[in-house]
Amino acid sequence: MRFVVIRCALILALAVLAPTAFADESAVRIGALDAVLTTPAGVERPPVALLIAGSGSTDRDGNGPQLKPATLKKLAEQLAARGIASLRYDKRGARGWKAEFGRPEDFRFKDYVDDAASLVDFLRGKFARIVLVGHSEGGLVAILTARRTPVDRLVLLTASARRQGDLLKAQLEKKLPATKMEPVAKAIDAIMAGQVVDPPPPELPVAPSMQPSIGSAFNEDPIDPLKQLTMPILIVGGARDHQIARLDMVALAAAAPAAKTLWLPDMNHVLVDVSSEDENIASYNDPDRPLDPDMIEAVAGFITAAGPR
């Protein structure tokens, strides 16, 4: 019995330390979207997670132009080590804006939902079940996608319950003095109302030509569409997250009372454990820092659990 325990522990340790050994990765292109499909080796028809990144020009690994935590790459590897496939992709604007996307100023938030829905269509019929996993702003995309096209389960990781314009005001209030915050708040409210602010305040450097695009994101409310969903849902938040508050998780859970929830005391916004503000800041550019292990086990367990598809 002791040999079995040691052997199992060794297998688990190898899976954590070298998860890519348990998976095959292939580059795929769906329409104009470049993506990576990760499939666990030796698993026939596994479940698949569509990993949807957070805000900004975020690529398939969860990295942006300045911040590179590799959140989605690490999550894909850990899911593969647990027998779960995943598809992660470059958002519009990541690695450059493609002509196929049209003019940047014509972008609207629904285009992100169109993209995710097209990826669900690509995955359909190939896997045991399809699960949307949305991180941060990707949680909103996942909610809107789940309302549009059938999927089996939904995971929200450090997702907001507020409209993004309201969330941005709350975040900036912590950073800006009142004299500078007042014109910024007015500008955000105006953009949310469909107006163009020209010139915008220096603390909100959004070009007038891009404000309709930004406004389309500022106005999307996750709560009403979340209330309409009936599939199993998991909502995960972290106490070290300085971008999303616990009240967001509480509000999301209230909108989906049957959802499972998990609150992790040491996890931050990029899904790693930190113990100080210095660690928190450093983690946004640390692709080797491991993800919160309880989050990984909860997400993997939720994806693979028996029950309604």
PDB file of C-alpha atoms in Angstrom:
ATOM      1  CA  MET A   1       0.000   0.000   0.000  1.00  0.00           C
ATOM      2  CA  ARG A   2       2.855   2.387   0.843  1.00  0.00           C
ATOM      3  CA  PHE A   3       4.369   1.761  -2.619  1.00  0.00           C
ATOM      4  CA  VAL A   4       1.046   2.605  -4.269  1.00  0.00           C
ATOM      5  CA  VAL A   5       0.770   5.878  -2.324  1.00  0.00           C
ATOM      6  CA  ILE A   6       4.339   6.883  -3.182  1.00  0.00           C
ATOM      7  CA  ARG A   7       3.847   5.954  -6.827  1.00  0.00           C
ATOM      8  CA  CYS A   8       0.613   7.995  -7.040  1.00  0.00           C
ATOM      9  CA  ALA A   9       2.320  10.965  -5.417  1.00  0.00           C
ATOM     10  CA  LEU A  10       5.167  10.697  -7.913  1.00  0.00           C
ATOM     11  CA  ILE A  11       2.760  10.615 -10.854  1.00  0.00           C
ATOM     12  CA  LEU A  12       0.975  13.703  -9.520  1.00  0.00           C
ATOM     13  CA  ALA A  13       4.277  15.524  -9.020  1.00  0.00           C
ATOM     14  CA  LEU A  14       5.385  14.719 -12.569  1.00  0.00           C
ATOM     15  CA  ALA A  15       2.056  15.947 -13.911  1.00  0.00           C
ATOM     16  CA  VAL A  16       2.500  19.278 -12.136  1.00  0.00           C
ATOM     17  CA  LEU A  17       6.179  19.726 -12.986  1.00  0.00           C
ATOM     18  CA  ALA A  18       6.010  18.635 -16.632  1.00  0.00           C
ATOM     19  CA  PRO A  19       2.376  18.833 -17.766  1.00  0.00           C
ATOM     20  CA  THR A  20       3.268  19.272 -21.436  1.00  0.00           C
ATOM     21  CA  ALA A  21       4.573  15.690 -21.472  1.00  0.00           C
ATOM     22  CA  PHE A  22       0.974  14.562 -21.115  1.00  0.00           C
ATOM     23  CA  ALA A  23      -0.387  16.621 -23.995  1.00  0.00           C
ATOM     24  CA  ASP A  24      -0.209  17.292 -27.711  1.00  0.00           C
ATOM     25  CA  GLU A  25      -0.435  20.860 -28.989  1.00  0.00           C
ATOM     26  CA  SER A  26      -1.391  21.930 -32.478  1.00  0.00           C
ATOM     27  CA  ALA A  27      -1.793  25.350 -34.059  1.00  0.00           C
ATOM     28  CA  VAL A  28      -5.182  25.848 -35.706  1.00  0.00           C
ATOM     29  CA  ARG A  29      -6.846  28.712 -37.534  1.00  0.00           C
ATOM     30  CA  ILE A  30     -10.597  29.197 -37.319  1.00  0.00           C
ATOM     31  CA  GLY A  31     -11.665  31.998 -39.602  1.00  0.00           C
ATOM     32  CA  ALA A  32      -9.261  34.833 -38.837  1.00  0.00           C
ATOM     33  CA  LEU A  33      -8.493  33.553 -35.317  1.00  0.00           C
ATOM     34  CA  ASP A  34      -5.177  31.874 -34.535  1.00  0.00           C
ATOM     35  CA  ALA A  35      -5.438  29.326 -31.751  1.00  0.00           C
ATOM     36  CA  VAL A  36      -3.727  26.417 -30.030  1.00  0.00           C
ATOM     37  CA  LEU A  37      -5.545  23.143 -29.398  1.00  0.00           C
ATOM     38  CA  THR A  38      -4.113  21.172 -26.472  1.00  0.00           C
ATOM     39  CA  THR A  39      -5.233  17.558 -26.138  1.00  0.00           C
ATOM     40  CA  PRO A  40      -4.244  15.124 -23.391  1.00  0.00           C
ATOM     41  CA  ALA A  41      -2.270  12.177 -24.682  1.00  0.00           C
ATOM     42  CA  GLY A  42      -4.072   8.839 -24.716  1.00  0.00           C
ATOM     43  CA  VAL A  43      -7.532  10.205 -23.826  1.00  0.00           C
ATOM     44  CA  GLU A  44     -10.278   9.440 -26.303  1.00  0.00           C
ATOM     45  CA  ARG A  45     -12.912  12.208 -26.627  1.00  0.00           C
ATOM     46  CA  PRO A  46     -11.950  14.232 -23.539  1.00  0.00           C
ATOM     47  CA  PRO A  47     -13.946  17.245 -22.394  1.00  0.00           C
ATOM     48  CA  VAL A  48     -12.650  20.518 -23.825  1.00  0.00           C
ATOM     49  CA  ALA A  49     -12.355  23.959 -22.262  1.00  0.00           C
ATOM     50  CA  LEU A  50     -12.508  27.052 -24.444  1.00  0.00           C
ATOM     51  CA  LEU A  51     -10.222  29.474 -22.596  1.00  0.00           C
ATOM     52  CA  ILE A  52     -11.331  33.097 -23.044  1.00  0.00           C
ATOM     53  CA  ALA A  53      -8.800  35.768 -22.119  1.00  0.00           C
ATOM     54  CA  GLY A  54      -9.267  38.994 -20.205  1.00  0.00           C
ATOM     55  CA  SER A  55      -9.194  42.582 -21.402  1.00  0.00           C
ATOM     56  CA  GLY A  56      -6.734  44.213 -23.761  1.00  0.00           C
ATOM     57  CA  SER A  57      -4.743  42.784 -26.653  1.00  0.00           C
ATOM     58  CA  THR A  58      -4.333  39.440 -24.927  1.00  0.00           C
ATOM     59  CA  ASP A  59      -2.876  36.497 -26.796  1.00  0.00           C
ATOM     60  CA  ARG A  60      -3.515  32.773 -26.593  1.00  0.00           C
ATOM     61  CA  ASP A  61      -1.183  32.388 -23.602  1.00  0.00           C
ATOM     62  CA  GLY A  62      -2.847  35.129 -21.566  1.00  0.00           C
ATOM     63  CA  ASN A  63      -0.086  37.668 -22.286  1.00  0.00           C
ATOM     64  CA  GLY A  64      -0.374  41.280 -23.394  1.00  0.00           C
ATOM     65  CA  PRO A  65       2.078  43.832 -24.782  1.00  0.00           C
ATOM     66  CA  GLN A  66       3.368  44.769 -21.306  1.00  0.00           C
ATOM     67  CA  LEU A  67       2.134  42.094 -18.894  1.00  0.00           C
ATOM     68  CA  LYS A  68       3.085  38.465 -19.462  1.00  0.00           C
ATOM     69  CA  PRO A  69       1.813  36.143 -16.721  1.00  0.00           C
ATOM     70  CA  ALA A  70       1.068  33.274 -19.189  1.00  0.00           C
ATOM     71  CA  THR A  71      -2.146  32.586 -17.273  1.00  0.00           C
ATOM     72  CA  LEU A  72      -3.936  30.678 -20.035  1.00  0.00           C
ATOM     73  CA  LYS A  73      -0.900  28.677 -21.116  1.00  0.00           C
ATOM     74  CA  LYS A  74      -0.363  27.464 -17.566  1.00  0.00           C
ATOM     75  CA  LEU A  75      -4.052  26.648 -17.198  1.00  0.00           C
ATOM     76  CA  ALA A  76      -4.079  24.687 -20.481  1.00  0.00           C
ATOM     77  CA  GLU A  77      -1.081  22.660 -19.353  1.00  0.00           C
ATOM     78  CA  GLN A  78      -2.577  21.825 -15.972  1.00  0.00           C
ATOM     79  CA  LEU A  79      -5.928  20.856 -17.486  1.00  0.00           C
ATOM     80  CA  ALA A  80      -4.183  18.578 -19.991  1.00  0.00           C
ATOM     81  CA  ALA A  81      -2.363  16.868 -17.129  1.00  0.00           C
ATOM     82  CA  ARG A  82      -5.810  16.044 -15.751  1.00  0.00           C
ATOM     83  CA  GLY A  83      -7.222  14.641 -18.993  1.00  0.00           C
ATOM     84  CA  ILE A  84      -8.914  17.818 -20.256  1.00  0.00           C
ATOM     85  CA  ALA A  85      -8.393  19.347 -23.697  1.00  0.00           C
ATOM     86  CA  SER A  86      -8.422  23.086 -24.270  1.00  0.00           C
ATOM     87  CA  LEU A  87      -8.535  25.648 -27.043  1.00  0.00           C
ATOM     88  CA  ARG A  88      -6.980  29.057 -26.421  1.00  0.00           C
ATOM     89  CA  TYR A  89      -6.720  31.827 -28.975  1.00  0.00           C
ATOM     90  CA  ASP A  90      -5.381  35.269 -29.838  1.00  0.00           C
ATOM     91  CA  LYS A  91      -8.004  37.924 -29.222  1.00  0.00           C
ATOM     92  CA  ARG A  92      -8.605  40.526 -31.881  1.00  0.00           C
ATOM     93  CA  GLY A  93      -5.668  42.912 -31.730  1.00  0.00           C
ATOM     94  CA  ALA A  94      -3.233  40.447 -30.181  1.00  0.00           C
ATOM     95  CA  ARG A  95      -0.099  40.050 -32.304  1.00  0.00           C
ATOM     96  CA  GLY A  96      -1.369  42.891 -34.506  1.00  0.00           C
ATOM     97  CA  TRP A  97      -4.736  43.861 -35.978  1.00  0.00           C
ATOM     98  CA  LYS A  98      -5.709  41.776 -39.021  1.00  0.00           C
ATOM     99  CA  ALA A  99      -7.411  43.188 -42.090  1.00  0.00           C
ATOM    100  CA  GLU A 100     -10.036  40.429 -41.786  1.00  0.00           C
ATOM    101  CA  PHE A 101     -11.334  42.129 -38.635  1.00  0.00           C
ATOM    102  CA  GLY A 102     -12.197  45.341 -40.487  1.00  0.00           C
ATOM    103  CA  ARG A 103     -11.308  48.770 -39.160  1.00  0.00           C
ATOM    104  CA  PRO A 104     -10.403  48.902 -35.438  1.00  0.00           C
ATOM    105  CA  GLU A 105     -12.798  51.791 -34.895  1.00  0.00           C
ATOM    106  CA  ASP A 106     -15.672  49.632 -36.177  1.00  0.00           C
ATOM    107  CA  PHE A 107     -15.080  46.963 -33.543  1.00  0.00           C
ATOM    108  CA  ARG A 108     -17.902  46.319 -31.095  1.00  0.00           C
ATOM    109  CA  PHE A 109     -17.891  44.089 -28.026  1.00  0.00           C
ATOM    110  CA  LYS A 110     -20.281  41.648 -29.674  1.00  0.00           C
ATOM    111  CA  ASP A 111     -17.421  40.772 -32.045  1.00  0.00           C
ATOM    112  CA  TYR A 112     -15.655  39.047 -29.143  1.00  0.00           C
ATOM    113  CA  VAL A 113     -18.814  37.004 -28.595  1.00  0.00           C
ATOM    114  CA  ASP A 114     -19.013  36.191 -32.311  1.00  0.00           C
ATOM    115  CA  ASP A 115     -15.429  34.930 -32.151  1.00  0.00           C
ATOM    116  CA  ALA A 116     -16.052  32.722 -29.131  1.00  0.00           C
ATOM    117  CA  ALA A 117     -19.247  31.319 -30.661  1.00  0.00           C
ATOM    118  CA  SER A 118     -17.364  30.429 -33.854  1.00  0.00           C
ATOM    119  CA  LEU A 119     -14.798  28.538 -31.776  1.00  0.00           C
ATOM    120  CA  VAL A 120     -17.570  26.625 -30.000  1.00  0.00           C
ATOM    121  CA  ASP A 121     -18.892  25.634 -33.436  1.00  0.00           C
ATOM    122  CA  PHE A 122     -15.397  24.405 -34.353  1.00  0.00           C
ATOM    123  CA  LEU A 123     -15.232  22.254 -31.211  1.00  0.00           C
ATOM    124  CA  ARG A 124     -18.755  20.865 -31.408  1.00  0.00           C
ATOM    125  CA  GLY A 125     -18.970  17.127 -31.980  1.00  0.00           C
ATOM    126  CA  LYS A 126     -15.268  16.516 -31.404  1.00  0.00           C
ATOM    127  CA  PHE A 127     -15.241  16.279 -27.592  1.00  0.00           C
ATOM    128  CA  ALA A 128     -17.230  14.750 -24.733  1.00  0.00           C
ATOM    129  CA  ARG A 129     -18.443  18.175 -23.566  1.00  0.00           C
ATOM    130  CA  ILE A 130     -17.681  21.840 -24.180  1.00  0.00           C
ATOM    131  CA  VAL A 131     -16.953  24.115 -21.227  1.00  0.00           C
ATOM    132  CA  LEU A 132     -16.428  27.877 -21.456  1.00  0.00           C
ATOM    133  CA  VAL A 133     -13.734  29.168 -19.096  1.00  0.00           C
ATOM    134  CA  GLY A 134     -13.668  32.970 -18.989  1.00  0.00           C
ATOM    135  CA  HIS A 135     -10.949  34.892 -17.150  1.00  0.00           C
ATOM    136  CA  SER A 136     -11.640  38.492 -16.052  1.00  0.00           C
ATOM    137  CA  GLU A 137     -13.342  40.273 -18.999  1.00  0.00           C
ATOM    138  CA  GLY A 138     -13.392  36.844 -20.639  1.00  0.00           C
ATOM    139  CA  GLY A 139     -16.013  35.912 -18.067  1.00  0.00           C
ATOM    140  CA  LEU A 140     -18.385  38.447 -19.609  1.00  0.00           C
ATOM    141  CA  VAL A 141     -17.604  37.108 -23.088  1.00  0.00           C
ATOM    142  CA  ALA A 142     -18.250  33.584 -21.809  1.00  0.00           C
ATOM    143  CA  ILE A 143     -21.614  34.551 -20.288  1.00  0.00           C
ATOM    144  CA  LEU A 144     -22.788  36.226 -23.488  1.00  0.00           C
ATOM    145  CA  THR A 145     -21.519  33.314 -25.585  1.00  0.00           C
ATOM    146  CA  ALA A 146     -23.283  30.757 -23.391  1.00  0.00           C
ATOM    147  CA  ARG A 147     -26.513  32.694 -23.854  1.00  0.00           C
ATOM    148  CA  ARG A 148     -26.094  32.590 -27.631  1.00  0.00           C
ATOM    149  CA  THR A 149     -24.913  29.048 -28.363  1.00  0.00           C
ATOM    150  CA  PRO A 150     -25.370  25.758 -26.467  1.00  0.00           C
ATOM    151  CA  VAL A 151     -22.475  24.716 -24.215  1.00  0.00           C
ATOM    152  CA  ASP A 152     -22.333  22.224 -21.389  1.00  0.00           C
ATOM    153  CA  ARG A 153     -20.768  24.162 -18.521  1.00  0.00           C
ATOM    154  CA  LEU A 154     -19.433  27.605 -17.624  1.00  0.00           C
ATOM    155  CA  VAL A 155     -16.486  28.661 -15.438  1.00  0.00           C
ATOM    156  CA  LEU A 156     -15.952  32.289 -14.384  1.00  0.00           C
ATOM    157  CA  LEU A 157     -12.471  33.108 -13.039  1.00  0.00           C
ATOM    158  CA  THR A 158     -12.048  36.480 -11.281  1.00  0.00           C
ATOM    159  CA  ALA A 159     -14.906  37.909 -13.356  1.00  0.00           C
ATOM    160  CA  SER A 160     -16.749  41.158 -12.695  1.00  0.00           C
ATOM    161  CA  ALA A 161     -20.461  41.478 -11.953  1.00  0.00           C
ATOM    162  CA  ARG A 162     -20.459  45.136 -12.987  1.00  0.00           C
ATOM    163  CA  ARG A 163     -20.532  46.906 -16.305  1.00  0.00           C
ATOM    164  CA  GLN A 164     -16.972  47.576 -17.358  1.00  0.00           C
ATOM    165  CA  GLY A 165     -17.445  51.327 -17.344  1.00  0.00           C
ATOM    166  CA  ASP A 166     -18.609  51.185 -13.724  1.00  0.00           C
ATOM    167  CA  LEU A 167     -15.783  48.806 -12.833  1.00  0.00           C
ATOM    168  CA  LEU A 168     -13.202  51.114 -14.421  1.00  0.00           C
ATOM    169  CA  LYS A 169     -14.492  54.071 -12.415  1.00  0.00           C
ATOM    170  CA  ALA A 170     -14.230  52.046  -9.200  1.00  0.00           C
ATOM    171  CA  GLN A 171     -10.663  51.017 -10.049  1.00  0.00           C
ATOM    172  CA  LEU A 172      -9.556  54.532 -10.977  1.00  0.00           C
ATOM    173  CA  GLU A 173     -11.087  56.037  -7.848  1.00  0.00           C
ATOM    174  CA  LYS A 174      -8.448  54.135  -5.877  1.00  0.00           C
ATOM    175  CA  LYS A 175      -5.624  55.640  -7.913  1.00  0.00           C
ATOM    176  CA  LEU A 176      -6.590  59.194  -8.831  1.00  0.00           C
ATOM    177  CA  PRO A 177      -7.102  62.252  -6.624  1.00  0.00           C
ATOM    178  CA  ALA A 178     -10.640  63.639  -6.588  1.00  0.00           C
ATOM    179  CA  THR A 179      -9.728  66.627  -8.754  1.00  0.00           C
ATOM    180  CA  LYS A 180      -8.557  64.327 -11.557  1.00  0.00           C
ATOM    181  CA  MET A 181     -11.166  61.631 -10.999  1.00  0.00           C
ATOM    182  CA  GLU A 182     -14.122  63.963 -11.515  1.00  0.00           C
ATOM    183  CA  PRO A 183     -13.471  64.687 -15.241  1.00  0.00           C
ATOM    184  CA  VAL A 184     -12.546  61.037 -15.823  1.00  0.00           C
ATOM    185  CA  ALA A 185     -15.814  59.818 -14.308  1.00  0.00           C
ATOM    186  CA  LYS A 186     -17.771  62.319 -16.408  1.00  0.00           C
ATOM    187  CA  ALA A 187     -15.955  61.184 -19.551  1.00  0.00           C
ATOM    188  CA  ILE A 188     -16.666  57.504 -18.821  1.00  0.00           C
ATOM    189  CA  ASP A 189     -20.345  58.275 -18.200  1.00  0.00           C
ATOM    190  CA  ALA A 190     -20.494  60.233 -21.469  1.00  0.00           C
ATOM    191  CA  ILE A 191     -18.892  57.417 -23.441  1.00  0.00           C
ATOM    192  CA  MET A 192     -21.325  54.950 -21.864  1.00  0.00           C
ATOM    193  CA  ALA A 193     -24.152  57.243 -22.989  1.00  0.00           C
ATOM    194  CA  GLY A 194     -22.937  57.083 -26.585  1.00  0.00           C
ATOM    195  CA  GLN A 195     -21.270  60.488 -26.632  1.00  0.00           C
ATOM    196  CA  VAL A 196     -17.791  61.335 -27.925  1.00  0.00           C
ATOM    197  CA  VAL A 197     -15.463  63.178 -25.559  1.00  0.00           C
ATOM    198  CA  ASP A 198     -12.994  65.318 -27.493  1.00  0.00           C
ATOM    199  CA  PRO A 199     -10.499  65.852 -26.095  1.00  0.00           C
ATOM    200  CA  PRO A 200     -10.640  63.148 -23.421  1.00  0.00           C
ATOM    201  CA  PRO A 201      -8.990  63.838 -20.057  1.00  0.00           C
ATOM    202  CA  PRO A 202      -5.280  62.897 -19.951  1.00  0.00           C
ATOM    203  CA  GLU A 203      -5.997  60.115 -17.447  1.00  0.00           C
ATOM    204  CA  LEU A 204      -8.386  58.459 -19.939  1.00  0.00           C
ATOM    205  CA  PRO A 205      -6.419  58.475 -23.223  1.00  0.00           C
ATOM    206  CA  VAL A 206      -9.087  56.985 -25.480  1.00  0.00           C
ATOM    207  CA  ALA A 207      -9.044  58.515 -28.953  1.00  0.00           C
ATOM    208  CA  PRO A 208     -12.429  59.934 -30.015  1.00  0.00           C
ATOM    209  CA  SER A 209     -12.510  57.561 -33.010  1.00  0.00           C
ATOM    210  CA  MET A 210     -12.234  54.564 -30.650  1.00  0.00           C
ATOM    211  CA  GLN A 211     -14.761  55.707 -28.059  1.00  0.00           C
ATOM    212  CA  PRO A 212     -17.787  54.004 -29.688  1.00  0.00           C
ATOM    213  CA  SER A 213     -15.847  50.720 -29.588  1.00  0.00           C
ATOM    214  CA  ILE A 214     -14.874  51.231 -25.958  1.00  0.00           C
ATOM    215  CA  GLY A 215     -18.412  52.309 -25.121  1.00  0.00           C
ATOM    216  CA  SER A 216     -19.801  49.045 -26.480  1.00  0.00           C
ATOM    217  CA  ALA A 217     -17.677  47.213 -23.900  1.00  0.00           C
ATOM    218  CA  PHE A 218     -18.380  49.681 -21.091  1.00  0.00           C
ATOM    219  CA  ASN A 219     -22.129  49.059 -21.320  1.00  0.00           C
ATOM    220  CA  GLU A 220     -22.381  45.254 -21.301  1.00  0.00           C
ATOM    221  CA  ASP A 221     -24.022  44.050 -18.088  1.00  0.00           C
ATOM    222  CA  PRO A 222     -23.250  40.435 -17.094  1.00  0.00           C
ATOM    223  CA  ILE A 223     -26.057  40.011 -14.568  1.00  0.00           C
ATOM    224  CA  ASP A 224     -29.197  39.766 -16.716  1.00  0.00           C
ATOM    225  CA  PRO A 225     -27.700  37.308 -19.241  1.00  0.00           C
ATOM    226  CA  LEU A 226     -26.225  35.244 -16.406  1.00  0.00           C
ATOM    227  CA  LYS A 227     -29.697  34.900 -14.887  1.00  0.00           C
ATOM    228  CA  GLN A 228     -30.887  33.302 -18.131  1.00  0.00           C
ATOM    229  CA  LEU A 229     -28.345  30.467 -18.092  1.00  0.00           C
ATOM    230  CA  THR A 230     -29.319  27.013 -16.876  1.00  0.00           C
ATOM    231  CA  MET A 231     -26.115  24.966 -17.350  1.00  0.00           C
ATOM    232  CA  PRO A 232     -23.825  24.111 -14.392  1.00  0.00           C
ATOM    233  CA  ILE A 233     -21.689  27.117 -13.423  1.00  0.00           C
ATOM    234  CA  LEU A 234     -18.557  27.533 -11.297  1.00  0.00           C
ATOM    235  CA  ILE A 235     -17.544  30.995 -10.015  1.00  0.00           C
ATOM    236  CA  VAL A 236     -14.029  31.477  -8.591  1.00  0.00           C
ATOM    237  CA  GLY A 237     -12.577  34.567  -6.911  1.00  0.00           C
ATOM    238  CA  GLY A 238      -9.508  35.470  -4.890  1.00  0.00           C
ATOM    239  CA  ALA A 239      -8.939  37.671  -1.847  1.00  0.00           C
ATOM    240  CA  ARG A 240      -5.628  38.980  -3.248  1.00  0.00           C
ATOM    241  CA  ASP A 241      -7.324  40.247  -6.411  1.00  0.00           C
ATOM    242  CA  HIS A 242      -7.029  44.047  -6.452  1.00  0.00           C
ATOM    243  CA  GLN A 243      -8.992  44.385  -9.706  1.00  0.00           C
ATOM    244  CA  ILE A 244     -12.169  42.463  -8.868  1.00  0.00           C
ATOM    245  CA  ALA A 245     -13.801  42.692  -5.436  1.00  0.00           C
ATOM    246  CA  ARG A 246     -15.554  40.001  -3.470  1.00  0.00           C
ATOM    247  CA  LEU A 247     -18.819  41.862  -3.996  1.00  0.00           C
ATOM    248  CA  ASP A 248     -18.537  40.913  -7.688  1.00  0.00           C
ATOM    249  CA  MET A 249     -18.438  37.234  -6.840  1.00  0.00           C
ATOM    250  CA  VAL A 250     -21.361  37.668  -4.434  1.00  0.00           C
ATOM    251  CA  ALA A 251     -23.414  39.421  -7.105  1.00  0.00           C
ATOM    252  CA  LEU A 252     -22.602  36.803  -9.738  1.00  0.00           C
ATOM    253  CA  ALA A 253     -23.580  34.036  -7.318  1.00  0.00           C
ATOM    254  CA  ALA A 254     -26.845  35.814  -6.545  1.00  0.00           C
ATOM    255  CA  ALA A 255     -27.620  35.948 -10.263  1.00  0.00           C
ATOM    256  CA  ALA A 256     -26.873  32.216 -10.580  1.00  0.00           C
ATOM    257  CA  PRO A 257     -27.996  30.737  -7.240  1.00  0.00           C
ATOM    258  CA  ALA A 258     -27.381  27.144  -8.358  1.00  0.00           C
ATOM    259  CA  ALA A 259     -23.734  27.893  -9.213  1.00  0.00           C
ATOM    260  CA  LYS A 260     -20.824  26.446  -7.292  1.00  0.00           C
ATOM    261  CA  THR A 261     -18.524  29.084  -5.807  1.00  0.00           C
ATOM    262  CA  LEU A 262     -14.955  29.078  -4.559  1.00  0.00           C
ATOM    263  CA  TRP A 263     -13.205  31.930  -2.724  1.00  0.00           C
ATOM    264  CA  LEU A 264      -9.442  31.522  -2.387  1.00  0.00           C
ATOM    265  CA  PRO A 265      -7.685  33.586   0.297  1.00  0.00           C
ATOM    266  CA  ASP A 266      -4.274  33.873  -1.387  1.00  0.00           C
ATOM    267  CA  MET A 267      -5.164  33.996  -5.102  1.00  0.00           C
ATOM    268  CA  ASN A 268      -4.806  37.209  -7.114  1.00  0.00           C
ATOM    269  CA  HIS A 269      -6.239  38.356 -10.443  1.00  0.00           C
ATOM    270  CA  VAL A 270      -3.837  36.299 -12.587  1.00  0.00           C
ATOM    271  CA  LEU A 271      -4.772  33.159 -10.617  1.00  0.00           C
ATOM    272  CA  VAL A 272      -1.558  32.736  -8.615  1.00  0.00           C
ATOM    273  CA  ASP A 273      -0.991  32.834  -4.861  1.00  0.00           C
ATOM    274  CA  VAL A 274       0.768  35.880  -3.410  1.00  0.00           C
ATOM    275  CA  SER A 275       1.471  37.062   0.125  1.00  0.00           C
ATOM    276  CA  SER A 276       2.397  40.718  -0.427  1.00  0.00           C
ATOM    277  CA  GLU A 277       1.791  43.628  -2.770  1.00  0.00           C
ATOM    278  CA  ASP A 278       5.309  43.269  -4.184  1.00  0.00           C
ATOM    279  CA  GLU A 279       4.590  39.627  -5.060  1.00  0.00           C
ATOM    280  CA  ASN A 280       1.254  40.615  -6.535  1.00  0.00           C
ATOM    281  CA  ILE A 281       2.828  43.158  -8.891  1.00  0.00           C
ATOM    282  CA  ALA A 282       5.695  40.837  -9.835  1.00  0.00           C
ATOM    283  CA  SER A 283       3.321  37.979 -10.655  1.00  0.00           C
ATOM    284  CA  TYR A 284       1.905  39.861 -13.658  1.00  0.00           C
ATOM    285  CA  ASN A 285       5.239  39.314 -15.400  1.00  0.00           C
ATOM    286  CA  ASP A 286       6.148  35.898 -14.018  1.00  0.00           C
ATOM    287  CA  PRO A 287       5.153  33.156 -16.494  1.00  0.00           C
ATOM    288  CA  ASP A 288       6.743  30.487 -14.281  1.00  0.00           C
ATOM    289  CA  ARG A 289       4.813  31.222 -11.112  1.00  0.00           C
ATOM    290  CA  PRO A 290       2.389  28.304 -10.597  1.00  0.00           C
ATOM    291  CA  LEU A 291      -1.354  28.792 -10.592  1.00  0.00           C
ATOM    292  CA  ASP A 292      -3.294  28.383  -7.364  1.00  0.00           C
ATOM    293  CA  PRO A 293      -3.523  24.588  -6.909  1.00  0.00           C
ATOM    294  CA  ASP A 294      -6.991  24.659  -5.333  1.00  0.00           C
ATOM    295  CA  MET A 295      -8.293  26.666  -8.296  1.00  0.00           C
ATOM    296  CA  ILE A 296      -6.842  24.115 -10.722  1.00  0.00           C
ATOM    297  CA  GLU A 297      -8.367  21.162  -8.902  1.00  0.00           C
ATOM    298  CA  ALA A 298     -11.752  22.890  -8.587  1.00  0.00           C
ATOM    299  CA  VAL A 299     -11.898  23.808 -12.284  1.00  0.00           C
ATOM    300  CA  ALA A 300     -10.719  20.373 -13.436  1.00  0.00           C
ATOM    301  CA  GLY A 301     -13.110  18.607 -11.077  1.00  0.00           C
ATOM    302  CA  PHE A 302     -16.013  20.753 -12.226  1.00  0.00           C
ATOM    303  CA  ILE A 303     -15.255  20.110 -15.906  1.00  0.00           C
ATOM    304  CA  THR A 304     -14.999  16.340 -15.504  1.00  0.00           C
ATOM    305  CA  ALA A 305     -17.691  15.781 -12.835  1.00  0.00           C
ATOM    306  CA  ALA A 306     -20.505  13.418 -13.704  1.00  0.00           C
ATOM    307  CA  GLY A 307     -23.909  14.915 -14.246  1.00  0.00           C
ATOM    308  CA  PRO A 308     -25.790  16.826 -16.899  1.00  0.00           C
ATOM    309  CA  ARG A 309     -23.661  17.751 -19.839  1.00  0.00           C
TER     310      ARG A 309
END
